[in-house]
Coordinates of C-alpha atoms in Angstrom, one line a residue:
M27 CA -14.8 38.3 -0.3
A28 CA -18.1 38.1 1.7
A29 CA -17.1 40.8 4.2
G30 CA -15.8 43.0 1.3
G31 CA -19.1 42.4 -0.6
L32 CA -21.2 43.3 2.4
A33 CA -19.1 46.6 2.8
W34 CA -19.5 47.6 -0.8
A35 CA -23.3 46.7 -0.7
V36 CA -23.8 49.4 2.1
G37 CA -21.8 52.0 0.3
Q38 CA -18.5 51.7 2.0
D39 CA -16.4 51.3 -1.0
L40 CA -13.1 52.4 0.6
L41 CA -13.8 49.7 3.5
A42 CA -14.5 47.3 0.9
Q43 CA -11.3 47.9 -1.2
R44 CA -9.2 47.6 2.0
I45 CA -10.8 44.3 3.0
W46 CA -10.3 42.8 -0.6
A47 CA -6.7 44.2 -0.7
G48 CA -5.8 42.9 2.8
A49 CA -7.1 39.3 2.0
T50 CA -5.2 39.3 -1.4
A51 CA -2.1 40.7 0.3
L52 CA -2.2 37.9 3.0
V53 CA -2.5 35.0 0.5
L54 CA 0.1 36.7 -1.8
A55 CA 2.6 36.9 1.2
L56 CA 2.0 33.4 2.0
L57 CA 2.4 32.4 -1.7
V58 CA 5.7 34.3 -2.2
F59 CA 7.1 32.5 0.6
H60 CA 6.3 29.2 -0.7
I61 CA 7.6 30.1 -4.2
L62 CA 10.8 31.1 -2.8
A63 CA 11.0 27.8 -0.9
S64 CA 10.1 25.8 -4.0
L65 CA 12.8 27.7 -6.1
R66 CA 15.3 26.9 -3.6
R67 CA 14.6 23.2 -4.1
G68 CA 14.6 23.7 -7.9
E69 CA 10.9 23.3 -8.1
F70 CA 8.6 25.3 -10.5
G71 CA 4.7 25.2 -10.2
L72 CA 1.5 26.9 -11.0
D73 CA 1.7 29.4 -8.1
L74 CA 3.9 32.0 -9.8
I75 CA 1.2 32.9 -12.3
A76 CA -1.3 33.4 -9.5
A77 CA 1.4 35.5 -7.6
L78 CA 1.9 37.8 -10.6
A79 CA -1.8 38.2 -11.0
M80 CA -2.3 39.1 -7.5
G81 CA 0.6 41.3 -7.2
T82 CA -0.3 43.3 -10.4
A83 CA -3.8 43.6 -9.1
L84 CA -2.7 45.3 -5.8
A85 CA -0.4 47.5 -7.8
F86 CA -3.0 48.8 -10.0
G87 CA -5.6 49.1 -7.2
E88 CA -7.9 46.4 -8.8
T89 CA -8.5 44.7 -5.5
L90 CA -11.7 42.9 -6.3
A91 CA -9.9 41.3 -9.1
G92 CA -7.0 40.3 -6.9
A93 CA -9.3 38.9 -4.1
I94 CA -11.1 36.7 -6.9
V95 CA -7.7 35.4 -8.1
A96 CA -6.9 34.8 -4.4
L97 CA -10.1 32.8 -3.7
M98 CA -9.7 30.6 -6.8
F99 CA -6.0 29.9 -5.9
T100 CA -6.7 29.0 -2.3
G101 CA -9.9 27.2 -3.2
G102 CA -7.6 25.0 -5.4
E103 CA -5.0 24.4 -2.8
A104 CA -7.9 23.5 -0.2
L105 CA -9.2 20.8 -2.7
E106 CA -5.6 19.4 -3.0
A107 CA -5.2 19.3 0.7
Y108 CA -8.6 17.6 1.0
A109 CA -7.6 14.9 -1.3
Q110 CA -4.8 13.9 1.0
R111 CA -6.7 14.1 4.3
R112 CA -9.5 12.2 2.9
A113 CA -7.3 9.3 1.5
A114 CA -4.6 9.4 4.2
R115 CA -4.9 7.2 7.4
E116 CA -2.9 7.0 10.7
M117 CA -0.6 4.1 9.5
T118 CA 2.3 3.9 12.0
A119 CA 2.3 -0.1 12.3
L120 CA 5.8 -0.4 11.1
L121 CA 7.3 1.5 14.1
A122 CA 4.4 0.8 16.6
R123 CA 5.0 -3.0 16.1
L124 CA 8.5 -2.6 17.4
P125 CA 8.5 -3.3 21.1
R126 CA 9.4 -0.5 23.7
T127 CA 10.6 -2.9 26.5
A128 CA 11.9 -6.3 27.1
A129 CA 11.8 -8.8 30.2
R130 CA 15.5 -9.2 31.1
Y131 CA 16.7 -11.6 33.6
E132 CA 18.4 -9.7 36.6
G133 CA 19.4 -10.9 39.9
G134 CA 17.4 -13.9 39.8
G135 CA 14.2 -12.3 38.6
L136 CA 12.6 -10.4 35.7
T137 CA 13.0 -6.7 35.0
D138 CA 11.3 -4.8 32.1
V139 CA 14.0 -2.7 30.6
P140 CA 13.9 -0.2 27.5
L141 CA 14.9 -2.0 24.4
D142 CA 18.1 0.2 24.0
A143 CA 19.3 -1.2 27.4
L144 CA 19.7 -4.7 26.0
R145 CA 23.4 -5.8 25.3
P146 CA 24.7 -8.7 23.7
G147 CA 24.6 -11.8 25.9
D148 CA 21.5 -10.6 28.0
R149 CA 18.9 -13.4 28.6
V150 CA 15.4 -12.2 27.8
L151 CA 11.8 -13.9 28.4
V152 CA 9.8 -13.6 25.2
R153 CA 6.0 -14.2 26.2
R154 CA 3.4 -15.8 24.0
G155 CA 2.2 -13.5 21.5
E156 CA 5.1 -10.9 22.0
V157 CA 7.5 -9.8 19.2
V158 CA 11.0 -10.8 19.4
P159 CA 12.8 -7.7 20.5
V160 CA 16.4 -8.4 19.4
D161 CA 18.3 -10.9 17.3
G162 CA 19.4 -13.9 19.4
T163 CA 19.4 -17.6 20.1
V164 CA 17.0 -19.9 21.7
E165 CA 17.8 -20.7 25.3
S166 CA 14.7 -22.9 26.1
A167 CA 14.0 -26.4 24.5
Q168 CA 12.1 -24.9 21.7
A169 CA 10.5 -21.8 20.2
I170 CA 7.6 -21.6 17.9
L171 CA 7.8 -18.4 15.7
D172 CA 5.4 -16.7 13.4
Q173 CA 7.8 -15.1 10.8
S174 CA 5.2 -14.2 8.3
A175 CA 5.7 -10.3 8.9
L176 CA 9.5 -10.8 8.0
T177 CA 9.6 -13.5 5.4
G178 CA 6.0 -13.6 4.3
E179 CA 5.7 -17.3 4.8
P180 CA 2.3 -18.1 6.6
L181 CA 3.4 -21.4 8.5
P182 CA 4.9 -21.2 11.9
V183 CA 8.5 -22.3 12.2
H184 CA 10.2 -24.3 15.1
R185 CA 13.4 -23.2 16.5
R186 CA 15.5 -25.5 18.9
Q187 CA 17.8 -24.7 21.5
G188 CA 20.7 -22.8 20.4
E189 CA 19.3 -21.9 16.8
A190 CA 19.1 -18.2 15.8
I191 CA 16.1 -16.3 15.5
M192 CA 15.3 -12.7 14.1
S193 CA 13.9 -9.8 15.8
G194 CA 10.5 -8.9 14.5
S195 CA 9.2 -12.6 14.6
T196 CA 6.3 -13.1 16.9
N197 CA 6.1 -16.0 19.7
A198 CA 3.3 -18.3 18.5
G199 CA 4.1 -20.7 21.1
D200 CA 4.8 -21.0 24.8
A201 CA 7.1 -18.4 26.5
F202 CA 10.9 -19.2 25.9
D203 CA 14.1 -17.7 26.8
L204 CA 16.4 -15.9 24.2
R205 CA 20.1 -14.9 24.5
A206 CA 20.7 -11.4 22.6
V207 CA 23.5 -11.6 20.1
H208 CA 22.9 -8.1 18.8
A209 CA 21.9 -4.8 20.5
A210 CA 18.4 -3.7 19.5
A211 CA 19.8 -0.9 17.1
D212 CA 21.7 -3.5 15.2
S213 CA 18.9 -6.2 14.9
T214 CA 17.1 -7.4 11.8
Y215 CA 13.8 -5.5 12.5
A216 CA 15.5 -2.2 13.4
G217 CA 17.5 -2.5 10.0
I218 CA 14.5 -3.1 8.1
V219 CA 13.1 0.3 9.7
R220 CA 16.1 2.0 8.5
L221 CA 15.9 0.6 5.0
V222 CA 12.4 1.9 4.8
E223 CA 13.5 5.4 5.7
A224 CA 16.5 5.2 3.3
A225 CA 14.3 4.1 0.5
Q226 CA 11.9 6.8 0.9
Q227 CA 14.6 9.5 0.9
S228 CA 16.0 8.0 -2.5
R229 CA 12.8 7.9 -4.3
A230 CA 12.7 10.4 -7.3
P231 CA 10.2 13.2 -6.9
M232 CA 7.3 13.1 -9.2
V233 CA 6.3 15.8 -11.5
R234 CA 2.6 16.4 -11.1
L235 CA 0.3 16.5 -14.1
A236 CA -0.5 20.1 -13.6
D237 CA 3.0 21.2 -13.3
R238 CA 3.9 19.8 -16.7
Y239 CA 1.8 22.5 -18.2
A240 CA 2.7 25.3 -16.0
L241 CA 6.0 26.7 -17.9
G242 CA 4.6 26.7 -21.1
F243 CA 1.4 28.3 -20.1
L244 CA 3.5 30.9 -18.0
A245 CA 5.4 31.8 -21.1
L246 CA 2.3 32.3 -23.3
T247 CA 0.7 34.4 -20.6
L248 CA 3.6 36.7 -20.3
V249 CA 4.0 37.0 -24.3
I250 CA 0.3 38.0 -24.5
A251 CA 0.4 40.3 -21.4
G252 CA 3.6 42.1 -22.5
A253 CA 2.3 42.6 -26.1
A254 CA -1.1 44.0 -24.8
W255 CA 0.7 46.5 -22.8
A256 CA 3.5 47.2 -25.5
F257 CA 1.0 48.1 -28.1
S258 CA -1.8 49.6 -26.1
G259 CA 0.3 51.5 -23.6
D260 CA -2.5 50.6 -21.0
P261 CA -1.1 48.7 -18.0
V262 CA -4.7 47.7 -17.1
R263 CA -4.8 45.5 -20.2
L264 CA -1.7 43.6 -18.9
L265 CA -3.6 43.1 -15.6
A266 CA -6.8 41.8 -17.5
V267 CA -4.6 39.4 -19.4
L268 CA -2.9 38.1 -16.0
V269 CA -6.2 37.8 -14.2
I270 CA -7.8 35.8 -16.8
A271 CA -4.5 33.7 -17.2
T272 CA -4.7 32.6 -13.5
P273 CA -4.4 28.9 -14.2
C274 CA -7.7 27.7 -12.5
P275 CA -8.1 24.9 -15.1
L276 CA -5.0 23.7 -13.7
I277 CA -5.4 24.5 -10.1
L278 CA -9.0 23.3 -9.8
A279 CA -9.5 20.7 -12.6
V280 CA -6.7 18.4 -11.7
P281 CA -7.4 18.0 -8.2
V282 CA -11.2 17.8 -8.7
A283 CA -10.5 14.8 -11.2
I284 CA -8.1 13.2 -8.8
I285 CA -10.2 13.5 -5.7
S286 CA -13.0 11.9 -7.9
G287 CA -10.6 9.1 -8.9
I288 CA -9.6 8.6 -5.4
S289 CA -13.2 8.4 -4.3
R290 CA -13.9 5.8 -7.0
C291 CA -11.0 3.7 -5.7
A292 CA -12.2 3.8 -2.2
A293 CA -15.6 2.5 -3.2
R294 CA -13.7 -0.5 -4.7
G295 CA -11.7 -1.1 -1.5
V296 CA -8.6 0.6 -2.4
L297 CA -7.0 3.3 -0.4
V298 CA -5.1 5.8 -2.4
K299 CA -2.9 8.0 0.0
D300 CA -2.7 11.0 -2.1
G301 CA -3.2 12.5 -5.7
G302 CA 0.5 11.9 -6.6
A303 CA -0.1 8.1 -6.0
L304 CA -3.2 8.1 -8.2
E305 CA -1.3 9.8 -11.2
R306 CA 1.7 7.4 -10.6
L307 CA -0.8 4.5 -11.1
A308 CA -1.7 5.5 -14.5
E309 CA 1.6 5.6 -15.7
L310 CA 3.3 2.2 -14.9
R311 CA 5.7 0.2 -16.8
T312 CA 7.2 -2.3 -14.5
V313 CA 5.7 -4.3 -11.7
L314 CA 7.4 -6.4 -9.0
I315 CA 5.2 -8.7 -7.1
D316 CA 5.9 -10.5 -3.7
K317 CA 4.6 -14.1 -3.6
T318 CA 3.1 -14.9 -0.2
G319 CA 0.1 -12.9 0.6
T320 CA 0.2 -11.1 -2.6
L321 CA 0.6 -13.4 -5.6
T322 CA -0.7 -16.3 -3.3
G323 CA -3.4 -16.1 -0.6
G324 CA -0.8 -16.0 2.3
R325 CA -2.6 -18.8 4.2
P326 CA -2.0 -22.5 4.1
R327 CA -4.8 -24.3 1.9
I328 CA -5.4 -28.1 1.5
V329 CA -4.2 -29.3 -1.9
A330 CA -4.3 -32.9 -1.6
I331 CA -5.7 -35.5 0.8
A332 CA -4.6 -39.1 1.0
A333 CA -6.9 -41.5 2.7
R334 CA -6.6 -45.2 3.6
T335 CA -8.6 -47.7 1.7
G336 CA -12.4 -47.6 2.7
L337 CA -12.3 -44.3 4.2
A338 CA -13.4 -41.3 2.2
P339 CA -10.9 -38.2 2.1
E340 CA -13.8 -36.1 3.6
E341 CA -13.9 -38.2 6.8
V342 CA -10.1 -37.8 7.3
L343 CA -10.7 -34.0 7.0
R344 CA -13.7 -34.0 9.2
H345 CA -12.1 -35.7 12.0
A346 CA -8.9 -33.8 11.9
A347 CA -10.8 -30.4 11.6
A348 CA -13.2 -31.4 14.6
L349 CA -10.2 -31.9 16.9
D350 CA -8.4 -29.1 15.6
Q351 CA -11.0 -26.7 16.7
A352 CA -9.5 -26.9 20.0
S353 CA -6.1 -25.3 18.7
A354 CA -5.0 -21.8 17.9
H355 CA -2.5 -23.0 15.4
V356 CA -2.6 -21.5 11.8
V357 CA -2.8 -24.9 10.2
A358 CA -5.5 -26.0 12.5
G359 CA -7.5 -22.9 11.5
A360 CA -6.8 -23.7 7.8
L361 CA -8.3 -27.4 8.2
V362 CA -11.4 -26.0 10.1
E363 CA -11.8 -23.5 7.3
A364 CA -11.6 -25.9 4.7
A365 CA -13.9 -28.4 6.4
E366 CA -16.6 -25.7 6.9
A367 CA -16.2 -24.6 3.2
R368 CA -17.1 -28.2 2.1
G369 CA -20.1 -28.1 4.3
L370 CA -18.8 -30.9 6.7
A371 CA -20.5 -31.1 10.3
L372 CA -17.8 -30.7 12.9
P373 CA -18.7 -32.5 16.3
S374 CA -17.2 -31.0 19.6
P375 CA -14.0 -32.8 20.6
S376 CA -13.2 -33.8 24.2
G377 CA -10.2 -35.2 26.3
I378 CA -7.9 -32.8 24.2
A379 CA -4.1 -32.9 24.9
E380 CA -1.9 -30.4 22.8
A381 CA 1.7 -30.6 22.1
P382 CA 2.3 -26.8 21.1
G383 CA 3.4 -26.7 17.5
A384 CA 3.3 -30.4 17.1
G385 CA -0.1 -31.7 17.3
L386 CA -3.3 -32.7 19.3
T387 CA -4.9 -35.9 20.5
G388 CA -8.6 -36.2 21.8
R389 CA -11.7 -37.9 21.1
V390 CA -14.3 -37.0 18.3
A391 CA -17.7 -38.6 18.0
G392 CA -16.6 -41.7 20.0
H393 CA -13.1 -42.2 18.1
D394 CA -9.7 -41.4 19.3
V395 CA -8.0 -39.1 17.0
A396 CA -4.4 -37.6 16.7
V397 CA -3.6 -34.8 14.3
G398 CA -0.5 -33.1 13.7
G399 CA 3.0 -33.5 12.3
W400 CA 4.1 -36.6 10.6
D401 CA 6.5 -37.6 13.4
F402 CA 4.2 -36.6 16.0
V403 CA 1.3 -38.9 14.8
T404 CA 3.3 -41.9 13.5
A405 CA 5.3 -42.0 16.9
R406 CA 2.1 -43.1 18.5
L407 CA 1.3 -45.8 16.1
P408 CA 2.6 -49.4 15.9
P409 CA 4.3 -50.5 12.7
Q410 CA 1.4 -52.6 11.4
A411 CA -1.0 -49.5 11.7
M412 CA 0.8 -47.7 8.9
D413 CA -0.9 -47.6 5.6
P414 CA 1.8 -48.1 2.8
A415 CA -0.1 -46.2 0.2
I416 CA -0.3 -43.2 2.5
V417 CA 3.5 -43.4 3.5
S418 CA 4.4 -43.6 -0.2
E419 CA 2.2 -40.5 -0.9
R420 CA 3.8 -38.6 2.0
A421 CA 7.4 -39.6 0.5
R422 CA 6.3 -38.1 -2.6
W423 CA 5.0 -34.8 -1.2
A424 CA 8.1 -34.5 0.8
S425 CA 9.9 -33.3 -2.4
R426 CA 7.6 -30.4 -3.1
P427 CA 9.0 -27.1 -1.5
G428 CA 7.0 -24.6 0.6
T429 CA 4.4 -27.5 1.6
V430 CA 3.4 -29.0 4.9
V431 CA 2.0 -32.5 5.6
V432 CA -0.6 -33.0 8.4
A433 CA -0.9 -36.7 9.4
V434 CA -4.4 -38.1 11.0
A435 CA -4.6 -41.2 13.1
L436 CA -8.0 -42.7 13.8
D437 CA -8.4 -45.4 16.5
G438 CA -4.9 -46.3 16.5
E439 CA -4.4 -46.6 12.7
L440 CA -3.0 -44.1 10.3
A441 CA -6.2 -42.9 8.5
G442 CA -4.7 -40.3 6.2
A443 CA -2.4 -37.3 5.5
L444 CA -3.3 -33.8 4.2
L445 CA -0.9 -31.7 2.0
L446 CA -1.3 -28.0 2.6
A447 CA 0.4 -25.2 0.6
D448 CA 0.2 -21.5 -0.1
A449 CA -1.8 -21.7 -3.4
V450 CA -1.6 -19.0 -6.2
R451 CA -4.6 -16.7 -6.2
E452 CA -7.5 -17.7 -8.4
E453 CA -7.5 -14.1 -9.9
A454 CA -3.6 -14.0 -10.4
Q455 CA -3.5 -15.2 -14.0
A456 CA -6.3 -12.7 -15.1
V457 CA -4.7 -9.9 -13.0
L458 CA -1.1 -10.5 -14.7
G459 CA -2.9 -10.5 -18.1
A460 CA -4.8 -7.4 -17.3
L461 CA -1.5 -5.7 -16.2
R462 CA -0.1 -6.3 -19.7
D463 CA -3.2 -5.0 -21.4
L464 CA -2.8 -1.7 -19.4
G465 CA 0.7 -1.2 -20.6
V466 CA 3.0 -3.0 -18.1
T467 CA 5.9 -4.2 -20.2
R468 CA 7.9 -5.9 -17.3
L469 CA 6.3 -8.4 -14.7
I470 CA 8.9 -9.7 -12.0
L471 CA 8.4 -12.0 -9.2
A472 CA 10.4 -11.1 -6.2
T473 CA 10.4 -13.5 -3.2
G474 CA 12.4 -14.7 -0.2
D475 CA 11.5 -18.2 -1.2
E476 CA 14.1 -20.8 -2.4
T477 CA 14.5 -20.9 -6.3
A478 CA 12.8 -24.2 -6.8
R479 CA 9.6 -23.0 -5.0
A480 CA 9.6 -19.5 -6.6
E481 CA 10.0 -21.2 -10.1
A482 CA 7.2 -23.6 -9.4
I483 CA 4.9 -20.9 -8.4
A484 CA 5.8 -18.7 -11.3
A485 CA 5.5 -21.6 -14.0
G486 CA 2.8 -20.5 -16.6
L487 CA 2.0 -17.0 -15.3
G488 CA 4.3 -15.2 -17.7
F489 CA 6.7 -13.4 -15.7
D490 CA 9.7 -11.9 -17.3
A491 CA 11.9 -12.6 -14.5
V492 CA 11.9 -14.6 -11.2
L493 CA 14.0 -13.2 -8.4
S494 CA 14.3 -15.7 -5.5
Q495 CA 15.9 -15.7 -2.0
M496 CA 15.6 -12.0 -1.6
T497 CA 16.3 -10.1 1.6
P498 CA 14.3 -6.8 2.2
Q499 CA 17.5 -5.0 1.2
D500 CA 17.5 -7.2 -2.1
K501 CA 13.9 -6.2 -3.0
A502 CA 14.6 -2.5 -2.7
A503 CA 17.7 -2.7 -4.8
A504 CA 15.8 -4.7 -7.3
V505 CA 13.2 -1.8 -7.5
I506 CA 15.9 0.8 -8.0
A507 CA 17.5 -1.2 -10.9
E508 CA 14.1 -1.4 -12.7
R509 CA 13.6 2.3 -12.7
P510 CA 15.5 2.8 -16.2
H511 CA 12.6 0.8 -17.7
G512 CA 10.0 3.3 -16.6
P513 CA 7.7 4.1 -13.5
V514 CA 8.1 0.9 -11.2
M515 CA 5.2 -0.6 -9.0
M516 CA 6.0 -3.0 -6.0
I517 CA 3.1 -5.0 -4.7
G518 CA 3.7 -6.7 -1.3
D519 CA 2.2 -7.3 2.2
G520 CA 4.8 -7.9 4.9
V521 CA 7.5 -6.0 6.8
N522 CA 10.0 -7.7 4.3
D523 CA 8.4 -5.8 1.6
A524 CA 8.2 -2.3 3.3
P525 CA 11.8 -1.1 1.9
A526 CA 10.9 -1.9 -1.7
L527 CA 7.4 -0.5 -1.3
A528 CA 9.0 2.8 -0.2
A529 CA 11.6 2.6 -2.8
A530 CA 9.1 2.1 -5.8
D531 CA 7.4 5.0 -7.6
I532 CA 4.3 3.5 -6.3
G533 CA 4.0 0.9 -3.7
V534 CA 0.9 -1.3 -3.2
A535 CA 0.2 -3.0 0.0
M536 CA -2.2 -5.9 0.6
G537 CA -3.5 -4.5 3.7
A538 CA -6.4 -6.9 4.2
N539 CA -4.6 -9.3 6.5
G540 CA -4.3 -7.4 9.4
A541 CA -0.8 -7.1 11.4
T542 CA 1.1 -8.7 8.5
G543 CA -0.1 -5.9 6.1
G544 CA 0.2 -3.0 8.5
A545 CA 3.9 -2.6 8.1
S546 CA 3.7 -2.5 4.3
S547 CA 0.6 -0.2 4.6
E548 CA 2.9 2.4 6.5
A549 CA 5.3 2.4 3.5
A550 CA 3.0 2.1 0.6
G551 CA 1.2 4.9 -1.4
I552 CA -1.9 2.5 -2.1
V553 CA -3.4 -0.1 0.0
I554 CA -5.8 -2.6 -1.2
L555 CA -8.2 -3.1 1.9
V556 CA -10.0 -6.2 0.6
D557 CA -8.3 -9.6 0.1
R558 CA -8.5 -9.3 -3.8
L559 CA -5.7 -8.6 -5.9
D560 CA -7.9 -7.8 -9.0
R561 CA -9.1 -4.6 -7.3
L562 CA -5.6 -3.3 -8.3
I563 CA -6.8 -3.6 -12.0
D564 CA -9.9 -1.4 -11.2
A565 CA -7.8 1.2 -9.5
M566 CA -5.5 1.4 -12.6
R567 CA -8.4 1.8 -14.8
I568 CA -9.9 4.6 -12.6
A569 CA -6.8 6.4 -12.3
R570 CA -6.2 6.3 -16.2
R571 CA -9.7 7.6 -16.6
A572 CA -9.2 10.2 -13.9
R573 CA -6.0 11.3 -15.5
A574 CA -7.5 11.5 -18.9
I575 CA -10.4 13.6 -17.8
A576 CA -8.0 15.8 -15.8
R577 CA -5.9 16.4 -18.9
Q578 CA -9.0 17.0 -21.0
S579 CA -10.3 19.6 -18.7
V580 CA -6.7 21.4 -18.6
V581 CA -6.6 21.4 -22.3
A582 CA -10.2 22.9 -22.7
G583 CA -9.6 25.2 -19.9
I584 CA -6.3 26.7 -21.1
G585 CA -7.8 26.8 -24.7
L586 CA -10.8 29.1 -23.1
S587 CA -8.4 31.1 -21.2
T588 CA -6.0 31.7 -24.1
L589 CA -9.1 33.1 -26.1
G590 CA -10.0 35.2 -23.1
M591 CA -6.5 36.5 -22.7
I592 CA -6.6 37.5 -26.4
A593 CA -9.8 39.4 -25.8
A594 CA -8.5 41.1 -22.6
A595 CA -5.4 42.0 -24.6
F596 CA -7.5 43.9 -27.4
G597 CA -9.5 45.7 -24.4
L598 CA -12.7 43.7 -24.8
L599 CA -12.3 42.6 -20.9
A600 CA -11.9 44.7 -17.8
P601 CA -9.9 42.9 -15.1
V602 CA -13.1 42.2 -13.0
E603 CA -14.9 40.9 -16.1
G604 CA -11.9 38.7 -17.0
A605 CA -11.8 37.3 -13.3
L606 CA -15.7 36.5 -13.6
L607 CA -15.2 34.8 -16.9
Q608 CA -12.4 32.8 -15.5
E609 CA -15.0 31.5 -12.8
A610 CA -17.3 30.4 -15.6
I611 CA -14.6 28.5 -17.2
D612 CA -13.8 27.2 -13.9
V613 CA -17.3 25.8 -13.4
A614 CA -17.2 24.2 -16.7
V615 CA -13.8 22.3 -16.1
I616 CA -14.9 21.3 -12.6
L617 CA -18.3 19.8 -14.1
N618 CA -16.1 17.9 -16.6
A619 CA -13.6 16.9 -14.0
L620 CA -16.4 15.4 -11.9
R621 CA -17.0 12.7 -14.4
A622 CA -14.3 10.9 -12.9
L623 CA -16.7 10.0 -10.1
R624 CA -18.3 7.6 -12.5
A625 CA -17.0 4.0 -13.0
P626 CA -14.7 3.4 -15.9
R627 CA -15.8 0.9 -18.6
G628 CA -14.6 -2.6 -17.5
A629 CA -14.5 -2.0 -13.8
A630 CA -16.4 -4.4 -11.9
Q631 CA -19.5 -3.3 -9.8
G632 CA -19.6 -5.9 -7.3

C-alpha cells in the first residue's frame, strides 16, 4: 500500500496500479490455497467473501480497492496469529519429563543405555531425584517414591523389596535397584503420553464465533451484489458491494476482543493459550474437577494436634518443626511451614540422624527430639513413656482415609502427634457456587482416590456426581461421556489428568505447582499460573464479557456494512469509496472491541 501510494503521488499511476495488483494477487493466491484446503476438510470460513472481493477487484481493474481489501484481511489474520503467539508458551513438560536413558547393570558395572533398549528382566539403578524409567519391582530393601505426578497424592509412598512401582514416579529417597517388568514403550508413563495424543485427536473441532456468521453474511452479500448487477447492468456496482461487504467486522472485531480478553486473563494470572480456548470458556455446561492439587491444595497440612497433658500443642509443633528443618521430606516441609505461619521461633537442631522416609532424631534447644512415623518414634520409647490419650487419638485418626500421622517424642517420652491431610481449598465452596451462577449445570469430582476418601472430600460441596478410583484413561472416558450435556471443562494438575485435559472441550491446568503441573499444562488450553482456583471464575467472567463485546461489534459492523452495500447497490458508492467506508466501520468496531480490556464487573482487582 505504501509503495503504490508513493508511486501514485509522483505521477506513476501505471506503476502504482501494478504494485497494488501484485500485492492483491499474492494475497489472493495464498487465500485460494487456504480456502481449497479448508473445503477439503469440510470447513467454511470468512475468507471466501474476501477472496471474491479481491478477485473481482482485479478482474475489473480496481487495484486500489483490491489492495485495501487485502490489507484489511491480512491485518485480521495477523491479529489472530498475534493472539496465539502472545498467549502460547513452550510447554513440553509431558514429553521432556520422560527420561531418555537409564543406568542398566551390565558385566558387573553400570552402563547408560537408551530407554528403548530396556527389556523385561533388566536391572536398573534409579538415582535420587530421577524419574523411574519403566514399570518394575523394587530390588533393594526399600524405595521412597513421589507419585504425585501420576496419582495426584502429595505424600511420598514407601515400596519394599519385591513390590511393584510405576514408571513416571520420582525417586524421593536414596538410590535403589529396579527390575524391569515391561519395556519402556509398554510402561505406565508412555501409555499416558499415548492417551494424551489420542485424546487430542478425538476432541471435536470448535466452530469459532466469527465463522458462525459467515455463511449467512455471504448469502446476503451475494443476493445484494447479484441484484445490483442484474438491475443496473453495471458490474462495478457488484464490485462496490463486494468490497464494502468484506467482513472486516468479523475479521477484526472478534480477534481484537479476544486478544483483549486474553490480556485481561493474563493480568489475573490465567494463561489462555489461544482465542478458541477463551471462546469455549464462555460456553461451559459441565465441569469435571480433579481432587489433589485442584480442589485441594496438593500439599499436606496440619488438621489436628494431640499433646500430652501439660504440654501446649504449639510446643509439640515447635520442637517437631525445628528438628524437621534438617529434612527435605515433604511432610517435614509442611511442619516447618505450619510453624512459621503460626509465628513460632524455630531454634537450630543439632546431632541429627535421619532414616530416609521414616523420621529424624536430634537435639533442639537442649532436648532430645524424635519426629517421624508412628512406628519409627514409638520403637524408641519404653511402654511407660506412651501417653494413653495420644495413643487413643492416634487410633481414631487411623480410620480417616488420605491422612498421615506424625509422632513426636521429647526427652524419651511421647509428647504428641500431628494429623496431616490434603485439605480442601478455602475458596473451593465459593468457586463451585460461582460456577453454578455462570451457567454450569453439572459439577463432577473425578479422582484416583478410594471411594470413602473421595466422598468425604465432596461432602457438602454440591457435586452432582463423585467418580473415584479413576485411572487416567477413566478420566478421559468420563470427559467424553459428558459431552452430550454440553461443552465440558476438565480442571487438573498432574500427569494423570493430562489425557482428560486433552479430551475436554477446554482443559484447565493448575500450573503453579511446578513439575507436577507441567504435564497438565502441556495438554490444557488454559493454565492458572497462581495457586488460586478462584482465578478461573475471573477468567470465565472476562471470557463472557469479551465474547459479548465481540458479538456486539459483529452485529453492529454487519448492520453498517449492510447499509453500505445497499448504498453501493444503488450506485451511491464507488469501490474505493466503499473500501474507505469499510475502514471507518472497522475503526468503530475495533474501538468497541477494545472495551474488553477493561475488567468485567464482579472480577477481583487484587
